[in-house]
Short mmCIF file of C-alpha atoms in Angstrom, two decimals:
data_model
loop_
_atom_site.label_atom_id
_atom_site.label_comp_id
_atom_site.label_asym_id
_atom_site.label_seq_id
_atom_site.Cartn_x
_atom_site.Cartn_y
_atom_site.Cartn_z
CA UNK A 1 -8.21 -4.29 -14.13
CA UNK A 2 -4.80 -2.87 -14.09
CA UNK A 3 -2.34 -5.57 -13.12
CA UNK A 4 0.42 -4.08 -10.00
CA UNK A 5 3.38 -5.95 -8.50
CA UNK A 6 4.92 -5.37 -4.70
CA UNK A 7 8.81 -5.34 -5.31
CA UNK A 8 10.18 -7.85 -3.06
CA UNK A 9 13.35 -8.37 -2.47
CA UNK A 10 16.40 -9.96 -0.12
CA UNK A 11 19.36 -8.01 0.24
CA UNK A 12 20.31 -6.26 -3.14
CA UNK A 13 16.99 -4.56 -4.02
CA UNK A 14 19.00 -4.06 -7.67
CA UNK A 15 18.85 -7.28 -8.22
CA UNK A 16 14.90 -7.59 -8.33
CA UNK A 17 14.74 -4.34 -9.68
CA UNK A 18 16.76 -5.27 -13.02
CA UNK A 19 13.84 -7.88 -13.76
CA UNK A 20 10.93 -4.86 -13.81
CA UNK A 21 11.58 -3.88 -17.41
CA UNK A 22 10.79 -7.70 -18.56
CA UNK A 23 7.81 -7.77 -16.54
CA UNK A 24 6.50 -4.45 -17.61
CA UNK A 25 6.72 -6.27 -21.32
CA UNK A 26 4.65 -8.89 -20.16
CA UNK A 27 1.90 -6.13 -19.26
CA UNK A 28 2.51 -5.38 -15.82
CA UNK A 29 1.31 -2.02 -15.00
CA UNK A 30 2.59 -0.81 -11.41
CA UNK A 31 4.88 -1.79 -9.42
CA UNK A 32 4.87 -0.73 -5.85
CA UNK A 33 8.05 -0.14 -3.91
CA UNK A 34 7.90 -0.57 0.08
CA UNK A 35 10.50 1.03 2.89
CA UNK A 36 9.26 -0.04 6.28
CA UNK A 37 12.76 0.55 8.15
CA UNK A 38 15.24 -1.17 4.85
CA UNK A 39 16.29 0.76 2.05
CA UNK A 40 14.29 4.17 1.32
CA UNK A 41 11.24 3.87 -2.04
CA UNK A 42 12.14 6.85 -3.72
CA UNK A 43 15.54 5.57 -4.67
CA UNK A 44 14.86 2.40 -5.60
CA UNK A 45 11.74 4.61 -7.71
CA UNK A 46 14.23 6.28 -9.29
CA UNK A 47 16.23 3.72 -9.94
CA UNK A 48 13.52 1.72 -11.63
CA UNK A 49 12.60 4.82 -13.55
CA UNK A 50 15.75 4.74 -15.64
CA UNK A 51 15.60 1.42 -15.84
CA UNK A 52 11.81 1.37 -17.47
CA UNK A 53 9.33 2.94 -20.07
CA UNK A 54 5.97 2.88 -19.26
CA UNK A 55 5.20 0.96 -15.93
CA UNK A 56 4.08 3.34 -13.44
CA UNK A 57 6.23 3.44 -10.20
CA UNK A 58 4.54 3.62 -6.93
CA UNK A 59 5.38 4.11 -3.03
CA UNK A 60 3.72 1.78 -1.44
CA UNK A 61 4.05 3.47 1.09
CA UNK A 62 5.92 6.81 2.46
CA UNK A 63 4.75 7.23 5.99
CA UNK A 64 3.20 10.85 6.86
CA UNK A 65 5.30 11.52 9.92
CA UNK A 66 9.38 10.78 8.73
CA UNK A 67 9.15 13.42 5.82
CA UNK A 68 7.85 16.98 6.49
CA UNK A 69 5.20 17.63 3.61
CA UNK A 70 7.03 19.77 1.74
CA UNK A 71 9.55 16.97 1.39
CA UNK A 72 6.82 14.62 0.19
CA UNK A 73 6.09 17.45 -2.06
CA UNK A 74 9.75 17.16 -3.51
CA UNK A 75 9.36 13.79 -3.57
CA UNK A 76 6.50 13.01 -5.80
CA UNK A 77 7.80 16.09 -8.13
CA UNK A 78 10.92 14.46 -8.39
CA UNK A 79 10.38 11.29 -9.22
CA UNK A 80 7.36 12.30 -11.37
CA UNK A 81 9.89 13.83 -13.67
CA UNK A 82 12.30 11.46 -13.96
CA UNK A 83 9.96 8.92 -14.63
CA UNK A 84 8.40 11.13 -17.56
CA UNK A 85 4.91 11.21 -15.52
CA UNK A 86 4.83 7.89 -13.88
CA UNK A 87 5.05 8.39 -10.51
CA UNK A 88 2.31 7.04 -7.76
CA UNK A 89 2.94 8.49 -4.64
CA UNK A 90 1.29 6.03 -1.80
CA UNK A 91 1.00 7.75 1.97
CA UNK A 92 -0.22 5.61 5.19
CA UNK A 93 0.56 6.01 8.66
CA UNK A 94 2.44 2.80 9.00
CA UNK A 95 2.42 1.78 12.69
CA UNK A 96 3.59 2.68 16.04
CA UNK A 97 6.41 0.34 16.54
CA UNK A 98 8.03 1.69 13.27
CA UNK A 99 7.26 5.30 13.37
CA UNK A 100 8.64 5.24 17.58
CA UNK A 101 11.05 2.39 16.86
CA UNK A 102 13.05 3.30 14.03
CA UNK A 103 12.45 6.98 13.41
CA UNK A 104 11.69 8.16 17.02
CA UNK A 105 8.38 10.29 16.15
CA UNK A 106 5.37 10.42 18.13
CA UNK A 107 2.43 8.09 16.41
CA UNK A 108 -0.23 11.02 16.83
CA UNK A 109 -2.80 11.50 14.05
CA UNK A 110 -2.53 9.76 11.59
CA UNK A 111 -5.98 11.14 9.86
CA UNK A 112 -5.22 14.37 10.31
CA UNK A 113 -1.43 14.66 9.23
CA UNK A 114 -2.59 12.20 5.67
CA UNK A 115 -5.65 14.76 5.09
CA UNK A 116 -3.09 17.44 5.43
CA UNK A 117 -0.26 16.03 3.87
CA UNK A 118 -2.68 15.05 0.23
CA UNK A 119 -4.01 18.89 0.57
CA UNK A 120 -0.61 20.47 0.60
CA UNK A 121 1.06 18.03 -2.06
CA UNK A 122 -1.78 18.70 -4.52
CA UNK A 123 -1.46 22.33 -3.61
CA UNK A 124 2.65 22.21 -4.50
CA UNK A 125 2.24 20.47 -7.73
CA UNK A 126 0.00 22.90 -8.99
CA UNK A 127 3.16 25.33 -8.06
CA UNK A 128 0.67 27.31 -5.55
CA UNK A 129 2.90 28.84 -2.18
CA UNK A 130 2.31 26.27 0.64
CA UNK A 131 -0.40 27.70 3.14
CA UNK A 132 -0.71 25.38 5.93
CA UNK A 133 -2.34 26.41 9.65
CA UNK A 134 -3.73 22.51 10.96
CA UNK A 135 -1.26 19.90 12.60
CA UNK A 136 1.60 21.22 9.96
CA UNK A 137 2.16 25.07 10.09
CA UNK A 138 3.47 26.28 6.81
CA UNK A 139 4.89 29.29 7.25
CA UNK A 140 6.03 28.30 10.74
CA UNK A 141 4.76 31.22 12.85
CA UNK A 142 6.53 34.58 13.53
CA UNK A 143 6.73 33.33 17.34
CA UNK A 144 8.63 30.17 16.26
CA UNK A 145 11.69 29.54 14.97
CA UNK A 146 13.25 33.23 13.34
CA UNK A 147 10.31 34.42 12.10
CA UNK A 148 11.65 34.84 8.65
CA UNK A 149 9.23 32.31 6.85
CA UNK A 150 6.86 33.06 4.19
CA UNK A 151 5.13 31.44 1.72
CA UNK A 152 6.98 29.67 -0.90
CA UNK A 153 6.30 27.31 -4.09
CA UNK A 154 7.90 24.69 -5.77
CA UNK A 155 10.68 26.17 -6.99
CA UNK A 156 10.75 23.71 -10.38
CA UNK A 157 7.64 23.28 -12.71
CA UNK A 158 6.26 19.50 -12.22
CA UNK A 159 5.83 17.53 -14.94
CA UNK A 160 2.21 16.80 -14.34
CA UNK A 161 0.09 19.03 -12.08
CA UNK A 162 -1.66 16.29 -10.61
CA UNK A 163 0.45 12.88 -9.20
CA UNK A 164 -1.95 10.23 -8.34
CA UNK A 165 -1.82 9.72 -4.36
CA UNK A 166 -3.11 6.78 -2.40
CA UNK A 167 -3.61 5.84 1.04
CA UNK A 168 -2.75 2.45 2.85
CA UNK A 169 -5.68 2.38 5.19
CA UNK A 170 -7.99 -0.17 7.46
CA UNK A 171 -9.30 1.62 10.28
CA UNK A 172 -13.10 2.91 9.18
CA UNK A 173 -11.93 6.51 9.32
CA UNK A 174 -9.24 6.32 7.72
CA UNK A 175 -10.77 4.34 4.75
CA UNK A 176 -13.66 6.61 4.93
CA UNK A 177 -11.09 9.84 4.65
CA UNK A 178 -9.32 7.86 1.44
CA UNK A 179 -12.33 7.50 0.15
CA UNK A 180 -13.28 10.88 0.24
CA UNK A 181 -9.96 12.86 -0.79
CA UNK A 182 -7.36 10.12 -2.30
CA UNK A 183 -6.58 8.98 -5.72
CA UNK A 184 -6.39 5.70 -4.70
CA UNK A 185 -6.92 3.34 -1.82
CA UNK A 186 -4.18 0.41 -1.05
CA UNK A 187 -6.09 -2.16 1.58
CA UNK A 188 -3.95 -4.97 3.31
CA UNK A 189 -4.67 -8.81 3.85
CA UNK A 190 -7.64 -8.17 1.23
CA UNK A 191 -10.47 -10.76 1.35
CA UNK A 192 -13.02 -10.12 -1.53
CA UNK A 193 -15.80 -11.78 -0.38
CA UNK A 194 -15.88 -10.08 3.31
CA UNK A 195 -14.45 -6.74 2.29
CA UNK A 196 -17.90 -4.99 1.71
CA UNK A 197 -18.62 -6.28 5.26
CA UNK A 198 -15.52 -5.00 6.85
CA UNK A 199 -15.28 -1.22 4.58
CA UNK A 200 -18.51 -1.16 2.24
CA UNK A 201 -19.83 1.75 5.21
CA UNK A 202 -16.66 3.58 5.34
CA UNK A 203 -16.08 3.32 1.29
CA UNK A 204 -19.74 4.69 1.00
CA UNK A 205 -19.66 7.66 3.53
CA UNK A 206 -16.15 8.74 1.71
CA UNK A 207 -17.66 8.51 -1.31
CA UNK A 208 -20.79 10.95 -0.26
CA UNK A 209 -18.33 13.68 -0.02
CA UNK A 210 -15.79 12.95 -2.45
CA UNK A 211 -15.32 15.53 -5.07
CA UNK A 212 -16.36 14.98 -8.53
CA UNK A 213 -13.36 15.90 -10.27
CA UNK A 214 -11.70 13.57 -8.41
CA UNK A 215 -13.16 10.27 -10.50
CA UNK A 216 -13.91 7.48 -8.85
CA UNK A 217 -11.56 5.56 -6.13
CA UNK A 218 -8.74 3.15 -7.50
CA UNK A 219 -8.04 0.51 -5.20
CA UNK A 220 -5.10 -2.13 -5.42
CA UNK A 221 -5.11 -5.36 -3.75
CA UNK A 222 -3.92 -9.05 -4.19
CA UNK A 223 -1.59 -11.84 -3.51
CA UNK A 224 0.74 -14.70 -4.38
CA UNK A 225 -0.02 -16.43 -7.79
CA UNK A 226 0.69 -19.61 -8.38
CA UNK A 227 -0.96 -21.65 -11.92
CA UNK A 228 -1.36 -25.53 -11.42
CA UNK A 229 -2.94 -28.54 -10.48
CA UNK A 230 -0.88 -29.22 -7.85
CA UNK A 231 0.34 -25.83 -6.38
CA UNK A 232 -1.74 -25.34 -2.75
CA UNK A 233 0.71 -26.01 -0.88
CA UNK A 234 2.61 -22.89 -1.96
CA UNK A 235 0.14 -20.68 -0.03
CA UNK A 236 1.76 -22.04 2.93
CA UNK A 237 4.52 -19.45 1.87
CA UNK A 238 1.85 -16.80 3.00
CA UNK A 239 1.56 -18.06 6.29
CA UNK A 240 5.00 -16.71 7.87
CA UNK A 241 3.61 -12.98 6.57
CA UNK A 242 -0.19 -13.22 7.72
CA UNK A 243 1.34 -14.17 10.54
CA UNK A 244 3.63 -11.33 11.60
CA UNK A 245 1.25 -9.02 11.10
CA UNK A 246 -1.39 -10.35 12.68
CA UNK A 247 0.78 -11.51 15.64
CA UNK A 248 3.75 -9.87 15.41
CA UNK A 249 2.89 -6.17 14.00
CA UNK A 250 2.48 -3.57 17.09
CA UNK A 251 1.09 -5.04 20.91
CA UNK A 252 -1.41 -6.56 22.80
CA UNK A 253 -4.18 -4.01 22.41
CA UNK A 254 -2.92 -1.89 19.25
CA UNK A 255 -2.47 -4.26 16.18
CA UNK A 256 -4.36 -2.67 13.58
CA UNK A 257 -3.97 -5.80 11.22
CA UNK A 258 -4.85 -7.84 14.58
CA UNK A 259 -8.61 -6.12 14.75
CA UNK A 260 -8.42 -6.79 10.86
CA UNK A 261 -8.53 -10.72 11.25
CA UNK A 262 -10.96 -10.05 13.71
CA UNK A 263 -13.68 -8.20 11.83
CA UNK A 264 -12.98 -11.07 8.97
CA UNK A 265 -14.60 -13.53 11.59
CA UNK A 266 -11.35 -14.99 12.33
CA UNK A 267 -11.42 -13.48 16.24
CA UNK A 268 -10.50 -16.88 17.97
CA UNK A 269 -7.78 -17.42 15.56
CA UNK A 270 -6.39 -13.70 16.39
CA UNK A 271 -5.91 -14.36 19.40
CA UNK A 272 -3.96 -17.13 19.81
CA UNK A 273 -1.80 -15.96 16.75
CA UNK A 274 -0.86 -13.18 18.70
CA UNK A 275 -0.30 -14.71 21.81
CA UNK A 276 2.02 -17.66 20.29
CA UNK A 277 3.95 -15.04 17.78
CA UNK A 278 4.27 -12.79 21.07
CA UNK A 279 5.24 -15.31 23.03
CA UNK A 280 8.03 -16.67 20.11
CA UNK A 281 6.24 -19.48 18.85
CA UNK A 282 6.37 -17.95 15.73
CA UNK A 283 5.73 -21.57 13.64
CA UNK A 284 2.92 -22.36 15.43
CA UNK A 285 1.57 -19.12 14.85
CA UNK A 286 1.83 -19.31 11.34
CA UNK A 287 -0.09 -22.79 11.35
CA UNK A 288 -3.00 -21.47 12.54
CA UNK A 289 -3.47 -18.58 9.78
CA UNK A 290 -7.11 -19.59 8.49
CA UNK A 291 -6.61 -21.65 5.49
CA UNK A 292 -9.88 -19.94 4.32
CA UNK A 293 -8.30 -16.54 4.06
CA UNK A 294 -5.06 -17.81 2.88
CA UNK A 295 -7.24 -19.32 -0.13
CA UNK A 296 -9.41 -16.49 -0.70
CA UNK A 297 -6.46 -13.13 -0.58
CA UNK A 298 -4.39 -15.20 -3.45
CA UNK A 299 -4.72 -16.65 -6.32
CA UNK A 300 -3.16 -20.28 -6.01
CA UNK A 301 -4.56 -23.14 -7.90
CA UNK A 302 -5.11 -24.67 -11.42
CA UNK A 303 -5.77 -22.28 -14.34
CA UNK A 304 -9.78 -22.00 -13.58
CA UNK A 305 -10.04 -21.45 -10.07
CA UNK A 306 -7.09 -18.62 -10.64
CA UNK A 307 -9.46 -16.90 -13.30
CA UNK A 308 -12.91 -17.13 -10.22
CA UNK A 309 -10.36 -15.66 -8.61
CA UNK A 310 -9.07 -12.94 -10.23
CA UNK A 311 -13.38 -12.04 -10.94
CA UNK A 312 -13.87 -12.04 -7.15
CA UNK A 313 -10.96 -9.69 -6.56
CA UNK A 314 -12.80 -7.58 -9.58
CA UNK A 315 -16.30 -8.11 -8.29
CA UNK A 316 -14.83 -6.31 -4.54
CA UNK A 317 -14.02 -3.16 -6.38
CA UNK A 318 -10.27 -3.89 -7.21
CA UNK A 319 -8.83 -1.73 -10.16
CA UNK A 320 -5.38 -3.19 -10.00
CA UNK A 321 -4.76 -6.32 -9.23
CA UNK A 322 -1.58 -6.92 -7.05
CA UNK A 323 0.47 -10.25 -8.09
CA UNK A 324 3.63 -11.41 -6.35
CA UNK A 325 4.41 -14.49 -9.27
CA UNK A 326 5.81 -17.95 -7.61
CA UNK A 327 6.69 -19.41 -10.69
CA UNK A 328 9.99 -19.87 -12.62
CA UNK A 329 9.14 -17.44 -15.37
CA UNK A 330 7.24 -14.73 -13.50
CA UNK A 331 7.06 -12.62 -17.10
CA UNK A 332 4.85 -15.40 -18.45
CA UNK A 333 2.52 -15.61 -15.14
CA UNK A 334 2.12 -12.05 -15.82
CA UNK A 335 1.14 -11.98 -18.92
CA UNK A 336 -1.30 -15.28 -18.38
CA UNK A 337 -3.18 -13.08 -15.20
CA UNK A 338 -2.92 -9.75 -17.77
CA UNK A 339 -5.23 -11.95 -20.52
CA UNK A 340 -7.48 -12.53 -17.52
CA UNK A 341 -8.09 -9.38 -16.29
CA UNK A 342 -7.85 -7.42 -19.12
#
């Protein structure tokens, strides 16, 4: 397994950013850069870029309804040249209360607009004019707009003619479209040992009609590490986050990561974290996370147990294994977890 890092970070995103290039000599592989409704990824990716060699720099993820996909286009040529060809361009839908919050766009197919969206990037990069006549309609129609537009291509030549692309999904269609048409697939809340119970269906009817020159899917997951004989007690630092999402994260009725918990087997759980996050109880929320999941989506524990874990993560189909280090020299945790999953 490749080993892949979410950059986290309070404030001054510069200031986590600076440590990437010691990490990336301690083996790390990818690190993926988030914008929910803070700072924009492809700066920060850019950023990183010139401040790195060979780690690969992902989104993770742009949403598929802020950006048209020509911008996305621009995007993912952009950064894949000034990163000298290491550019991972993640796509997802995000959610409803971000996409109508914060950037005031109807949420309205999300399967659609990310089938679209991978189509017309892959199209651009190999420096093909952009032909588009689904949700997106590229030329915009004679009776729209002016009626000057015609087909154009990228306008630069990319550095690479293919940019990996994955897709943050959960929903069974979506995961069955990523698994049919993306580079990559970037689950959330992973549990190994229930995954092929929640997706193995989806991940198999993708696969059926995934092209071969495709290869097979990536997929990314992972969670907190922590090495020691006394460290359980940092998982409760996961609970405020499994929390939020499950409770906090869209409404009553449409909380994707909500339905998530439940097809885990955690249903009565769900509930009342929703209800008590909902309802502000937000610390009694987070004691209820199942300690079961918390255990079994990281990798907290003495230097044995870690390694089971890191095989179960491998044994679920992860390529890349996501680590957030909680230690005081995360460049040594990183290269400890490389040795193991190398």
């Amino acid at each position: 397994m490749k080993l892949s890092m979410p950059l986290v970070y309070a404030g001054n995103p510069r200031e986590t950013a600076d440590q990437v290039a010691g990490l990336e000599k301690a083996g790390l592989d990818t690190i993926w850069v988030a914008e929910p409704y803070g700072f924009d990824a492809p700066t920060l990716m850019g950023y990183l870029a010139a401040k790195t060699e060979t780690v690969e720099i992902g989104a993770g993820i742009l949403n598929v309804y802020s950006r048209t996909p020509g911008a996305l286009l621009q995007t993912a040529a952009g950064l894949d040249n000034v990163s000298g060809g290491r550019a991972v361009i993640g796509l997802g839908a995000s959610g409803p209360q971000v996409i109508e919050g914060f950037h005031g766009v109807p949420y309205d197919k999300p399967l659609g607009r990310t089938r679209e969206i991978i189509d017309i990037i892959r199209m651009g990069l190999r420096r093909e004019a952009i032909v588009s006549d689904g949700i997106y309609k590229i030329p915009l129609p004679e009776d729209q707009g002016l009626g000057l537009g015609k087909p154009l291509k990228l306008l630069n030549k990319p550095e690479r003619p293919v940019v990996p692309l994955w897709v943050a999904a959960l929903g069974h269609k979506n995961v069955e479209m990523t698994a049919e048409c993306a580079d990559g697939w970037l689950p959330f809340l992973f549990h190994p040992e229930k995954a092929n119970d929640v997706w193995g269906d989806a991940l198999a009817a993708g696969a059926a009609k995934r092209p071969a020159d495709l290869g097979p899917l990536e997929i990314s997951a992972g969670g907190l590490v922590a090495i020691g004989e006394d460290v359980k007690g940092m998982l409760d630092f996961m609970r405020p986050m499994y929390a939020l999402y499950v409770g906090g994260m869209g409404a009553r009725g449409k909380n994707f990561y909500n339905e998530l918990a439940c097809q885990y087997g955690y249903e009565k759980e769900a509930k009342e974290i929703q209800d008590l996050y909902l309802d502000g109880n937000k610390r009694d929320a987070e004691a209820l996370v199942p300690q079961e999941w918390l255990e079994a989506g990281n990798l907290v524990g003495p230097a044995s147990y870690v390694k089971e874990r890191v095989e179960a993560f491998r044994e679920a189909g992860v390529t890349s294994l996501q680590v957030a280090p909680a230690s005081d020299d995360p460049a040594a945790t990183i290269a400890q977890i490389k040795e193991w999953a190398s």
